[in-house]
Amino acid sequence: MSKNIKLVKTLETDTPIQEIDARWAHLALYPDIMPSLQRVKPLGDHHWLWQQADGDWTVDHVQRRPLEMVRWHARRDEVVCLASVLFIPLKSAGQTRVVYTLNYPNGIGPDALVEEIEADMATTLRRSAGLIDRPADEETSAALANGLAHADQGAQEALAQVIESGELLQTTLSQAADAWARSMTDSLKLINTGLWQSTHERSPDTREELKV
């Protein structure tokens, strides 16, 4: 096992912080922004199974501060990954800096390549900022069109259903959530589904458990 490896990718974008934060708000949306993540399955007791191309990871300690950060711990065999995503508003109106960090205290494992992980991180950042989309297949097109037509209300209901059931609607859900997030930007609101309390009701140090 190699020494500690810390990888950091940063993106500065005109995408409002509210819109980016919305895409990181629920684990059910992560397969749509992370290229290597295929499926998320809840295991109970704040643990999840992340099915990736390189194998299954067990994820826990998922925490989120709305408009500030999200972080999690992941393990696959002897490989441990401490991950975080920071959202930093810039002085320029509407601009955001997103800092994505993956720290591997025991190394990345013998079969992993740093270059591939960094490329995955860069794509994840661009997708979370809405700069590129995950390719949609024909099977999801009709459902996607219907979801976007009712983005304000429909996306909220779909998100709530996904969180409660653990189902993954991936591209369809993510695109509907994106449209809804944009519509909420002007009023500076985030996913007003009751799953998260509004930020003014919480102290700055309050941390939240992120749910599927």
Tab-separated table of C-alpha atoms in Angstrom:
chain	number	residue	atom	x	y	z
A	1	MET	CA	0.000	0.000	0.000
A	2	SER	CA	1.425	3.376	-0.982
A	3	LYS	CA	1.633	6.503	1.135
A	4	ASN	CA	-1.112	9.034	1.713
A	5	ILE	CA	-2.479	10.561	-1.490
A	6	LYS	CA	-4.507	13.759	-1.564
A	7	LEU	CA	-6.195	14.862	-4.777
A	8	VAL	CA	-7.814	18.291	-5.160
A	9	LYS	CA	-9.775	19.659	-8.105
A	10	THR	CA	-11.196	23.201	-8.254
A	11	LEU	CA	-13.766	24.734	-10.567
A	12	GLU	CA	-14.809	28.383	-10.822
A	13	THR	CA	-18.098	28.873	-12.605
A	14	ASP	CA	-20.904	31.346	-13.237
A	15	THR	CA	-23.369	28.749	-11.973
A	16	PRO	CA	-25.054	30.073	-8.768
A	17	ILE	CA	-24.111	28.325	-5.557
A	18	GLN	CA	-27.751	27.369	-4.911
A	19	GLU	CA	-27.913	25.439	-8.161
A	20	ILE	CA	-24.685	23.538	-7.497
A	21	ASP	CA	-25.635	22.752	-3.906
A	22	ALA	CA	-28.967	21.339	-5.073
A	23	ARG	CA	-27.188	18.721	-7.179
A	24	TRP	CA	-25.187	17.572	-4.153
A	25	ALA	CA	-28.175	17.567	-1.780
A	26	HIS	CA	-29.223	13.909	-2.168
A	27	LEU	CA	-27.209	10.742	-2.678
A	28	ALA	CA	-29.810	9.513	-5.160
A	29	LEU	CA	-28.531	12.133	-7.617
A	30	TYR	CA	-24.835	11.277	-7.302
A	31	PRO	CA	-24.738	8.588	-10.029
A	32	ASP	CA	-25.758	11.294	-12.460
A	33	ILE	CA	-22.839	13.591	-11.659
A	34	MET	CA	-20.149	11.002	-10.859
A	35	PRO	CA	-19.049	9.089	-13.988
A	36	SER	CA	-17.789	6.022	-12.119
A	37	LEU	CA	-20.743	5.723	-9.745
A	38	GLN	CA	-23.372	3.344	-11.098
A	39	ARG	CA	-25.787	2.916	-8.211
A	40	VAL	CA	-26.404	3.921	-4.596
A	41	LYS	CA	-28.114	1.489	-2.232
A	42	PRO	CA	-29.057	2.353	1.371
A	43	LEU	CA	-27.823	-0.178	3.929
A	44	GLY	CA	-29.470	1.432	6.949
A	45	ASP	CA	-27.963	3.103	10.006
A	46	HIS	CA	-26.436	5.890	7.901
A	47	HIS	CA	-24.503	3.500	5.663
A	48	TRP	CA	-24.724	3.142	1.897
A	49	LEU	CA	-23.343	0.866	-0.785
A	50	TRP	CA	-21.830	2.668	-3.762
A	51	GLN	CA	-21.555	0.390	-6.773
A	52	GLN	CA	-18.749	1.606	-9.014
A	53	ALA	CA	-16.848	0.264	-11.976
A	54	ASP	CA	-13.846	-0.499	-9.745
A	55	GLY	CA	-15.925	-2.370	-7.154
A	56	ASP	CA	-18.326	-1.701	-4.313
A	57	TRP	CA	-17.607	0.954	-1.690
A	58	THR	CA	-19.212	1.241	1.728
A	59	VAL	CA	-19.987	4.867	2.539
A	60	ASP	CA	-20.769	6.428	5.910
A	61	HIS	CA	-20.377	9.642	7.913
A	62	VAL	CA	-22.142	11.599	5.184
A	63	GLN	CA	-22.650	15.166	6.346
A	64	ARG	CA	-23.833	18.343	4.699
A	65	ARG	CA	-24.021	22.052	5.460
A	66	PRO	CA	-26.356	23.686	2.936
A	67	LEU	CA	-24.547	26.165	0.678
A	68	GLU	CA	-21.221	25.280	2.338
A	69	MET	CA	-20.080	21.692	2.005
A	70	VAL	CA	-20.777	17.965	1.812
A	71	ARG	CA	-18.409	15.208	2.916
A	72	TRP	CA	-18.298	11.446	3.319
A	73	HIS	CA	-16.066	8.489	4.173
A	74	ALA	CA	-15.795	5.536	1.796
A	75	ARG	CA	-14.050	2.166	2.097
A	76	ARG	CA	-13.299	-0.614	-0.380
A	77	ASP	CA	-11.314	-3.476	1.106
A	78	GLU	CA	-8.266	-1.790	2.662
A	79	VAL	CA	-8.616	1.432	0.690
A	80	VAL	CA	-10.139	4.375	2.586
A	81	CYS	CA	-11.274	7.610	0.946
A	82	LEU	CA	-12.114	10.794	2.856
A	83	ALA	CA	-14.025	13.044	0.475
A	84	SER	CA	-15.323	16.594	0.661
A	85	VAL	CA	-16.886	19.177	-1.645
A	86	LEU	CA	-16.783	22.851	-0.650
A	87	PHE	CA	-19.003	25.567	-2.153
A	88	ILE	CA	-17.456	29.036	-1.993
A	89	PRO	CA	-19.346	32.116	-3.252
A	90	LEU	CA	-17.086	34.550	-5.081
A	91	LYS	CA	-17.317	38.341	-5.016
A	92	SER	CA	-18.442	38.406	-8.622
A	93	ALA	CA	-22.234	38.158	-8.630
A	94	GLY	CA	-23.440	34.611	-9.134
A	95	GLN	CA	-19.991	33.041	-9.401
A	96	THR	CA	-18.993	30.020	-7.351
A	97	ARG	CA	-15.788	28.150	-6.584
A	98	VAL	CA	-16.217	24.411	-5.994
A	99	VAL	CA	-13.363	22.499	-4.350
A	100	TYR	CA	-13.491	18.692	-4.580
A	101	THR	CA	-11.005	16.793	-2.393
A	102	LEU	CA	-10.289	13.062	-2.161
A	103	ASN	CA	-7.843	11.985	0.525
A	104	TYR	CA	-6.569	8.390	0.595
A	105	PRO	CA	-4.662	7.883	3.892
A	106	ASN	CA	-3.437	4.405	2.913
A	107	GLY	CA	-3.009	5.035	-0.787
A	108	ILE	CA	-5.326	4.372	-3.722
A	109	GLY	CA	-4.622	0.661	-4.120
A	110	PRO	CA	-2.517	-1.243	-6.659
A	111	ASP	CA	-5.067	-1.217	-9.489
A	112	ALA	CA	-6.064	2.459	-9.343
A	113	LEU	CA	-4.573	5.252	-11.444
A	114	VAL	CA	-4.321	8.814	-10.165
A	115	GLU	CA	-4.905	10.183	-13.667
A	116	GLU	CA	-8.208	8.329	-13.978
A	117	ILE	CA	-9.407	9.485	-10.566
A	118	GLU	CA	-8.526	13.108	-11.375
A	119	ALA	CA	-10.338	12.909	-14.719
A	120	ASP	CA	-13.393	11.524	-12.915
A	121	MET	CA	-13.229	14.372	-10.386
A	122	ALA	CA	-13.035	16.999	-13.130
A	123	THR	CA	-16.085	15.552	-14.890
A	124	THR	CA	-17.976	15.391	-11.600
A	125	LEU	CA	-17.330	19.076	-10.950
A	126	ARG	CA	-18.486	20.110	-14.415
A	127	ARG	CA	-21.643	18.000	-14.174
A	128	SER	CA	-22.469	19.331	-10.713
A	129	ALA	CA	-22.198	22.858	-12.106
A	130	GLY	CA	-24.520	22.000	-14.990
A	131	LEU	CA	-21.768	22.618	-17.571
A	132	ILE	CA	-22.099	19.132	-19.072
A	133	ASP	CA	-24.857	16.547	-18.816
A	134	ARG	CA	-24.795	12.808	-18.436
A	135	PRO	CA	-25.825	11.334	-21.807
A	136	ALA	CA	-29.513	10.452	-21.786
A	137	ASP	CA	-30.727	7.338	-23.564
A	138	GLU	CA	-33.936	7.022	-25.504
A	139	GLU	CA	-35.660	5.146	-22.712
A	140	THR	CA	-35.518	8.162	-20.387
A	141	SER	CA	-36.375	10.854	-22.953
A	142	ALA	CA	-40.162	10.736	-22.589
A	143	ALA	CA	-40.028	10.682	-18.784
A	144	LEU	CA	-37.485	13.486	-18.817
A	145	ALA	CA	-39.696	15.708	-20.968
A	146	ASN	CA	-42.616	15.140	-18.616
A	147	GLY	CA	-40.451	15.845	-15.564
A	148	LEU	CA	-39.115	19.095	-16.959
A	149	ALA	CA	-42.628	20.246	-17.842
A	150	HIS	CA	-43.530	20.122	-14.150
A	151	ALA	CA	-40.110	21.008	-12.723
A	152	ASP	CA	-41.179	23.307	-9.865
A	153	GLN	CA	-43.595	20.905	-8.186
A	154	GLY	CA	-42.805	17.617	-9.881
A	155	ALA	CA	-39.095	17.633	-9.149
A	156	GLN	CA	-39.739	18.253	-5.464
A	157	GLU	CA	-42.177	15.348	-5.290
A	158	ALA	CA	-39.848	13.084	-7.260
A	159	LEU	CA	-36.938	13.945	-4.990
A	160	ALA	CA	-38.987	13.171	-1.904
A	161	GLN	CA	-40.087	9.824	-3.355
A	162	VAL	CA	-36.521	8.891	-4.205
A	163	ILE	CA	-35.247	9.789	-0.774
A	164	GLU	CA	-37.951	7.721	0.914
A	165	SER	CA	-37.742	4.670	-1.339
A	166	GLY	CA	-34.045	4.595	-2.186
A	167	GLU	CA	-34.829	4.314	-5.889
A	168	LEU	CA	-32.518	5.929	-8.413
A	169	LEU	CA	-34.094	7.836	-11.270
A	170	GLN	CA	-30.650	9.084	-12.332
A	171	THR	CA	-30.720	11.133	-15.550
A	172	THR	CA	-34.459	11.854	-15.515
A	173	LEU	CA	-34.487	12.954	-11.896
A	174	SER	CA	-31.284	14.915	-12.151
A	175	GLN	CA	-32.447	16.930	-15.135
A	176	ALA	CA	-35.760	17.715	-13.440
A	177	ALA	CA	-33.900	18.729	-10.287
A	178	ASP	CA	-31.588	20.947	-12.327
A	179	ALA	CA	-34.518	22.818	-13.861
A	180	TRP	CA	-36.150	23.211	-10.483
A	181	ALA	CA	-32.909	24.445	-8.888
A	182	ARG	CA	-32.560	27.157	-11.527
A	183	SER	CA	-36.113	28.323	-10.933
A	184	MET	CA	-35.351	28.716	-7.212
A	185	THR	CA	-32.103	30.658	-7.642
A	186	ASP	CA	-33.639	34.146	-7.604
A	187	SER	CA	-35.360	33.513	-4.277
A	188	LEU	CA	-32.250	31.858	-2.783
A	189	LYS	CA	-34.135	28.740	-1.686
A	190	LEU	CA	-32.965	25.126	-1.653
A	191	ILE	CA	-35.023	22.000	-2.174
A	192	ASN	CA	-37.950	23.093	-0.074
A	193	THR	CA	-39.317	19.591	0.444
A	194	GLY	CA	-39.175	19.419	4.216
A	195	LEU	CA	-36.196	17.028	4.042
A	196	TRP	CA	-33.892	19.919	4.968
A	197	GLN	CA	-34.754	22.831	7.226
A	198	SER	CA	-33.969	26.239	5.800
A	199	THR	CA	-30.500	27.532	6.591
A	200	HIS	CA	-31.709	30.465	8.697
A	201	GLU	CA	-33.226	28.025	11.181
A	202	ARG	CA	-29.867	26.380	11.869
A	203	SER	CA	-26.717	27.634	13.555
A	204	PRO	CA	-23.563	27.884	11.379
A	205	ASP	CA	-22.012	24.855	13.094
A	206	THR	CA	-24.985	22.555	12.608
A	207	ARG	CA	-24.235	19.488	10.494
A	208	GLU	CA	-26.843	17.399	8.753
A	209	GLU	CA	-26.983	13.751	7.832
A	210	LEU	CA	-27.387	13.361	4.094
A	211	LYS	CA	-30.090	10.826	3.248
A	212	VAL	CA	-30.793	8.711	0.229
